[in-house]
């Protein structure tokens, strides 16, 4: 029987989520696996998943799956909207293929 566990925060198959990315206010995205500071325009978003963070649609968290070009680790970048939008999210969103609308 195949393993059907999923990552609790993203819903992705647990075997595919191995890394994490963090948006920084400097406009870079940090890979938490190799600690490389990456130019967000060099990252390719493979897929996204939207999750409501509260009862209304204005507060969402978007999980974006991507691969680090330095260490080839697949991971997730979580981007907020509304009250959950951080300075790092604002700095990197214009450079990624993620829409919060």
N, CA and C atoms as an extended XYZ file, in Angstrom:
303
Properties=species:S:1:pos:R:3:atomname:S:1:resname:S:1:resid:I:1 pbc="F F F"
N         0.844       -1.176        0.000 N   UNK     1
C         0.000        0.000        0.000 CA  UNK     1
C         0.894        1.246        0.000 C   UNK     1
N         0.624        2.220       -0.903 N   UNK     2
C         1.467        3.419       -0.964 CA  UNK     2
C         1.272        4.298        0.270 C   UNK     2
N         2.325        5.052        0.582 N   UNK     3
C         2.277        5.985        1.700 CA  UNK     3
C         1.487        7.215        1.268 C   UNK     3
N         0.389        7.507        1.924 N   UNK     4
C        -0.464        8.623        1.527 CA  UNK     4
C        -0.443        9.761        2.531 C   UNK     4
N         0.581        9.832        3.367 N   UNK     5
C         0.689       10.940        4.313 CA  UNK     5
C         0.889       12.243        3.560 C   UNK     5
N         0.392       13.335        4.140 N   UNK     6
C         0.588       14.644        3.537 CA  UNK     6
C         1.144       15.604        4.568 C   UNK     6
N         1.805       16.637        4.086 N   UNK     7
C         2.301       17.684        4.949 CA  UNK     7
C         1.109       18.437        5.519 C   UNK     7
N         1.063       18.614        6.811 N   UNK     8
C        -0.107       19.210        7.471 CA  UNK     8
C        -0.349       20.658        7.054 C   UNK     8
N         0.695       21.412        6.736 N   UNK     9
C         0.506       22.824        6.416 CA  UNK     9
C         0.250       23.086        4.942 C   UNK     9
N         0.713       22.201        4.072 N   UNK    10
C         0.589       22.472        2.640 CA  UNK    10
C        -0.317       21.506        1.904 C   UNK    10
N        -0.531       20.323        2.456 N   UNK    11
C        -1.351       19.326        1.781 CA  UNK    11
C        -0.613       18.559        0.707 C   UNK    11
N         0.677       18.845        0.499 N   UNK    12
C         1.459       18.134       -0.516 CA  UNK    12
C         1.810       16.749        0.012 C   UNK    12
N         2.033       15.807       -0.889 N   UNK    13
C         2.500       14.496       -0.422 CA  UNK    13
C         3.751       14.665        0.426 C   UNK    13
N         3.799       14.023        1.563 N   UNK    14
C         4.891       14.212        2.518 CA  UNK    14
C         6.250       13.889        1.915 C   UNK    14
N         6.306       12.992        0.954 N   UNK    15
C         7.585       12.607        0.364 CA  UNK    15
C         8.150       13.691       -0.549 C   UNK    15
N         7.345       14.657       -0.984 N   UNK    16
C         7.842       15.672       -1.898 CA  UNK    16
C         8.242       16.961       -1.198 C   UNK    16
N         7.832       17.162        0.032 N   UNK    17
C         8.153       18.386        0.754 CA  UNK    17
C         9.336       18.110        1.663 C   UNK    17
N        10.504       18.555        1.243 N   UNK    18
C        11.722       18.280        1.998 CA  UNK    18
C        12.382       19.554        2.506 C   UNK    18
N        12.059       20.684        1.929 N   UNK    19
C        12.725       21.924        2.295 CA  UNK    19
C        11.740       23.053        2.520 C   UNK    19
N        12.293       24.175        2.912 N   UNK    20
C        11.476       25.356        3.147 CA  UNK    20
C        12.237       26.570        2.662 C   UNK    20
N        11.484       27.557        2.187 N   UNK    21
C        12.051       28.822        1.760 CA  UNK    21
C        11.434       29.931        2.594 C   UNK    21
N        12.198       31.008        2.813 N   UNK    22
C        11.726       32.137        3.600 CA  UNK    22
C        11.957       33.420        2.816 C   UNK    22
N        10.900       34.217        2.677 N   UNK    23
C        11.002       35.515        2.009 CA  UNK    23
C        11.597       36.522        2.988 C   UNK    23
N        12.607       37.245        2.548 N   UNK    24
C        13.284       38.225        3.403 CA  UNK    24
C        12.969       39.652        2.942 C   UNK    24
N        12.921       40.615        3.860 N   UNK    25
C        12.657       42.013        3.498 CA  UNK    25
C        13.688       42.592        2.542 C   UNK    25
N        14.851       41.966        2.433 N   UNK    26
C        15.889       42.427        1.509 CA  UNK    26
C        15.524       42.146        0.056 C   UNK    26
N        14.457       41.349       -0.151 N   UNK    27
C        14.056       40.997       -1.508 CA  UNK    27
C        14.590       39.664       -1.964 C   UNK    27
N        15.269       38.954       -1.104 N   UNK    28
C        15.794       37.631       -1.426 CA  UNK    28
C        14.955       36.550       -0.763 C   UNK    28
N        15.109       35.338       -1.263 N   UNK    29
C        14.462       34.170       -0.679 CA  UNK    29
C        15.568       33.273       -0.166 C   UNK    29
N        15.489       32.912        1.106 N   UNK    30
C        16.498       32.033        1.700 CA  UNK    30
C        16.040       30.584        1.622 C   UNK    30
N        16.942       29.711        1.179 N   UNK    31
C        16.711       28.270        1.218 CA  UNK    31
C        17.150       27.785        2.595 C   UNK    31
N        16.256       27.142        3.315 N   UNK    32
C        16.571       26.668        4.666 CA  UNK    32
C        17.323       25.337        4.655 C   UNK    32
N        17.578       24.782        3.472 N   UNK    33
C        18.351       23.544        3.378 CA  UNK    33
C        19.839       23.833        3.184 C   UNK    33
N        20.163       24.721        2.237 N   UNK    34
C        21.576       25.016        1.962 CA  UNK    34
C        21.981       26.408        2.439 C   UNK    34
N        21.007       27.180        2.957 N   UNK    35
C        21.240       28.514        3.511 CA  UNK    35
C        21.695       29.530        2.475 C   UNK    35
N        21.401       29.248        1.216 N   UNK    36
C        21.735       30.165        0.122 CA  UNK    36
C        20.674       31.267        0.068 C   UNK    36
N        21.119       32.496       -0.147 N   UNK    37
C        20.215       33.620       -0.347 CA  UNK    37
C        19.994       33.752       -1.853 C   UNK    37
N        18.745       33.566       -2.294 N   UNK    38
C        18.439       33.433       -3.719 CA  UNK    38
C        17.714       34.647       -4.280 C   UNK    38
N        18.004       34.940       -5.524 N   UNK    39
C        17.280       35.969       -6.250 CA  UNK    39
C        15.914       35.384       -6.634 C   UNK    39
N        14.803       35.974       -6.181 N   UNK    40
C        13.497       35.369       -6.446 CA  UNK    40
C        13.139       35.285       -7.927 C   UNK    40
N        13.709       36.138       -8.754 N   UNK    41
C        13.398       36.071      -10.188 CA  UNK    41
C        14.006       34.829      -10.837 C   UNK    41
N        14.937       34.160      -10.153 N   UNK    42
C        15.549       32.928      -10.666 CA  UNK    42
C        14.795       31.675      -10.228 C   UNK    42
N        13.778       31.836       -9.367 N   UNK    43
C        13.021       30.695       -8.860 CA  UNK    43
C        11.789       30.450       -9.720 C   UNK    43
N        11.503       29.181       -9.967 N   UNK    44
C        10.317       28.809      -10.740 CA  UNK    44
C         9.320       28.142       -9.806 C   UNK    44
N         8.136       28.740       -9.721 N   UNK    45
C         7.073       28.173       -8.896 CA  UNK    45
C         6.445       27.012       -9.656 C   UNK    45
N         6.482       25.813       -9.063 N   UNK    46
C         5.933       24.625       -9.719 CA  UNK    46
C         4.423       24.534       -9.564 C   UNK    46
N         3.935       24.888       -8.393 N   UNK    47
C         2.495       24.893       -8.156 CA  UNK    47
C         2.213       25.667       -6.885 C   UNK    47
N         0.962       26.040       -6.700 N   UNK    48
C         0.566       26.770       -5.499 CA  UNK    48
C        -0.697       26.158       -4.908 C   UNK    48
N        -0.894       26.444       -3.644 N   UNK    49
C        -2.128       26.053       -2.973 CA  UNK    49
C        -2.525       27.187       -2.035 C   UNK    49
N        -3.779       27.618       -2.136 N   UNK    50
C        -4.296       28.694       -1.295 CA  UNK    50
C        -5.021       28.100       -0.103 C   UNK    50
N        -4.778       28.706        1.070 N   UNK    51
C        -5.447       28.263        2.285 CA  UNK    51
C        -5.990       29.479        3.012 C   UNK    51
N        -7.245       29.412        3.452 N   UNK    52
C        -7.817       30.508        4.231 CA  UNK    52
C        -7.163       30.530        5.598 C   UNK    52
N        -6.728       31.711        6.005 N   UNK    53
C        -6.104       31.857        7.313 CA  UNK    53
C        -7.109       32.300        8.362 C   UNK    53
N        -8.264       32.773        7.920 N   UNK    54
C        -9.332       33.163        8.836 CA  UNK    54
C       -10.657       32.989        8.108 C   UNK    54
N       -11.739       33.398        8.709 N   UNK    55
C       -13.069       33.178        8.149 CA  UNK    55
C       -13.364       33.933        6.869 C   UNK    55
N       -12.684       35.047        6.622 N   UNK    56
C       -12.963       35.799        5.394 CA  UNK    56
C       -11.888       35.525        4.345 C   UNK    56
N       -12.178       35.847        3.113 N   UNK    57
C       -11.266       35.565        2.010 CA  UNK    57
C       -10.116       36.530        1.876 C   UNK    57
N       -10.047       37.553        2.717 N   UNK    58
C        -8.979       38.542        2.602 CA  UNK    58
C        -7.688       38.094        3.288 C   UNK    58
N        -7.771       37.065        4.080 N   UNK    59
C        -6.602       36.607        4.819 CA  UNK    59
C        -6.282       35.180        4.409 C   UNK    59
N        -5.388       35.067        3.442 N   UNK    60
C        -4.999       33.763        2.922 CA  UNK    60
C        -3.512       33.561        3.113 C   UNK    60
N        -3.129       32.318        3.093 N   UNK    61
C        -1.724       31.948        3.009 CA  UNK    61
C        -1.592       31.104        1.751 C   UNK    61
N        -0.626       31.448        0.924 N   UNK    62
C        -0.378       30.703       -0.303 CA  UNK    62
C         0.920       29.920       -0.127 C   UNK    62
N         0.857       28.634       -0.361 N   UNK    63
C         2.041       27.780       -0.338 CA  UNK    63
C         2.506       27.602       -1.779 C   UNK    63
N         3.754       27.930       -2.042 N   UNK    64
C         4.323       27.815       -3.381 CA  UNK    64
C         5.453       26.793       -3.365 C   UNK    64
N         5.321       25.756       -4.186 N   UNK    65
C         6.345       24.725       -4.291 CA  UNK    65
C         7.380       25.170       -5.314 C   UNK    65
N         8.651       25.013       -4.969 N   UNK    66
C         9.736       25.364       -5.880 CA  UNK    66
C        10.954       24.519       -5.550 C   UNK    66
N        11.960       24.607       -6.399 N   UNK    67
C        13.203       23.864       -6.218 CA  UNK    67
C        14.343       24.866       -6.104 C   UNK    67
N        15.199       24.662       -5.111 N   UNK    68
C        16.358       25.529       -4.942 CA  UNK    68
C        17.350       25.272       -6.076 C   UNK    68
N        17.755       26.321       -6.799 N   UNK    69
C        18.719       26.114       -7.884 CA  UNK    69
C        20.128       25.791       -7.380 C   UNK    69
N        20.406       26.006       -6.099 N   UNK    70
C        21.734       25.720       -5.558 CA  UNK    70
C        21.881       24.279       -5.080 C   UNK    70
N        20.879       23.777       -4.339 N   UNK    71
C        21.013       22.428       -3.764 CA  UNK    71
C        19.996       21.428       -4.332 C   UNK    71
N        19.124       21.885       -5.224 N   UNK    72
C        18.099       21.051       -5.863 CA  UNK    72
C        17.102       20.451       -4.875 C   UNK    72
N        16.965       21.049       -3.710 N   UNK    73
C        15.999       20.582       -2.713 CA  UNK    73
C        14.637       21.202       -3.027 C   UNK    73
N        13.621       20.353       -3.102 N   UNK    74
C        12.253       20.821       -3.319 CA  UNK    74
C        11.701       21.294       -1.982 C   UNK    74
N        11.028       22.453       -1.997 N   UNK    75
C        10.493       22.987       -0.752 CA  UNK    75
C         9.323       23.919       -0.992 C   UNK    75
N         8.877       24.529        0.084 N   UNK    76
C         7.691       25.379        0.058 CA  UNK    76
C         8.028       26.759        0.598 C   UNK    76
N         7.536       27.764       -0.084 N   UNK    77
C         7.570       29.143        0.386 CA  UNK    77
C         6.138       29.513        0.743 C   UNK    77
N         5.913       29.962        1.967 N   UNK    78
C         4.576       30.378        2.384 CA  UNK    78
C         4.502       31.887        2.321 C   UNK    78
N         3.502       32.389        1.587 N   UNK    79
C         3.318       33.823        1.393 CA  UNK    79
C         1.949       34.196        1.930 C   UNK    79
N         1.892       35.244        2.727 N   UNK    80
C         0.627       35.666        3.314 CA  UNK    80
C        -0.042       36.772        2.530 C   UNK    80
N        -1.285       37.055        2.894 N   UNK    81
C        -2.016       38.197        2.353 CA  UNK    81
C        -2.803       38.823        3.491 C   UNK    81
N        -3.298       40.030        3.278 N   UNK    82
C        -4.047       40.713        4.326 CA  UNK    82
C        -3.171       40.929        5.546 C   UNK    82
N        -3.684       40.571        6.707 N   UNK    83
C        -2.930       40.732        7.957 CA  UNK    83
C        -1.708       39.831        8.023 C   UNK    83
N        -1.624       38.833        7.172 N   UNK    84
C        -0.519       37.877        7.193 CA  UNK    84
C         0.581       38.224        6.198 C   UNK    84
N         0.467       39.349        5.503 N   UNK    85
C         1.467       39.787        4.530 CA  UNK    85
C         2.647       40.411        5.271 C   UNK    85
N         3.831       39.862        5.090 N   UNK    86
C         5.030       40.359        5.767 CA  UNK    86
C         5.826       41.267        4.836 C   UNK    86
N         6.812       41.971        5.401 N   UNK    87
C         7.695       42.799        4.581 CA  UNK    87
C         8.452       41.946        3.568 C   UNK    87
N         8.826       40.743        3.972 N   UNK    88
C         9.504       39.832        3.054 CA  UNK    88
C         8.603       39.425        1.900 C   UNK    88
N         7.328       39.128        2.203 N   UNK    89
C         6.365       38.775        1.154 CA  UNK    89
C         6.247       39.910        0.144 C   UNK    89
N         6.130       41.143        0.641 N   UNK    90
C         6.009       42.313       -0.235 CA  UNK    90
C         7.237       42.486       -1.122 C   UNK    90
N         8.406       42.182       -0.590 N   UNK    91
C         9.649       42.365       -1.335 CA  UNK    91
C         9.843       41.342       -2.445 C   UNK    91
N         9.376       40.105       -2.252 N   UNK    92
C         9.641       39.064       -3.245 CA  UNK    92
C         8.466       38.796       -4.190 C   UNK    92
N         7.251       39.129       -3.788 N   UNK    93
C         6.078       38.822       -4.632 CA  UNK    93
C         6.168       39.362       -6.055 C   UNK    93
N         6.655       40.583       -6.277 N   UNK    94
C         6.725       41.074       -7.664 CA  UNK    94
C         7.629       40.240       -8.571 C   UNK    94
N         8.500       39.445       -7.984 N   UNK    95
C         9.472       38.659       -8.760 CA  UNK    95
C         9.072       37.202       -8.941 C   UNK    95
N         7.984       36.782       -8.302 N   UNK    96
C         7.531       35.399       -8.397 CA  UNK    96
C         6.227       35.327       -9.162 C   UNK    96
N         5.945       34.170       -9.723 N   UNK    97
C         4.685       33.961      -10.455 CA  UNK    97
C         3.606       33.488       -9.488 C   UNK    97
N         3.292       34.345       -8.508 N   UNK    98
C         2.256       34.044       -7.524 CA  UNK    98
C         1.288       35.215       -7.509 C   UNK    98
N         0.033       34.933       -7.612 N   UNK    99
C        -0.995       35.969       -7.545 CA  UNK    99
C        -1.793       35.793       -6.269 C   UNK    99
N        -1.979       36.889       -5.539 N   UNK   100
C        -2.788       36.840       -4.320 CA  UNK   100
C        -4.223       37.277       -4.588 C   UNK   100
N        -4.568       37.550       -5.834 N   UNK   101
C        -5.930       37.970       -6.178 CA  UNK   101
C        -6.780       36.799       -6.576 C   UNK   101
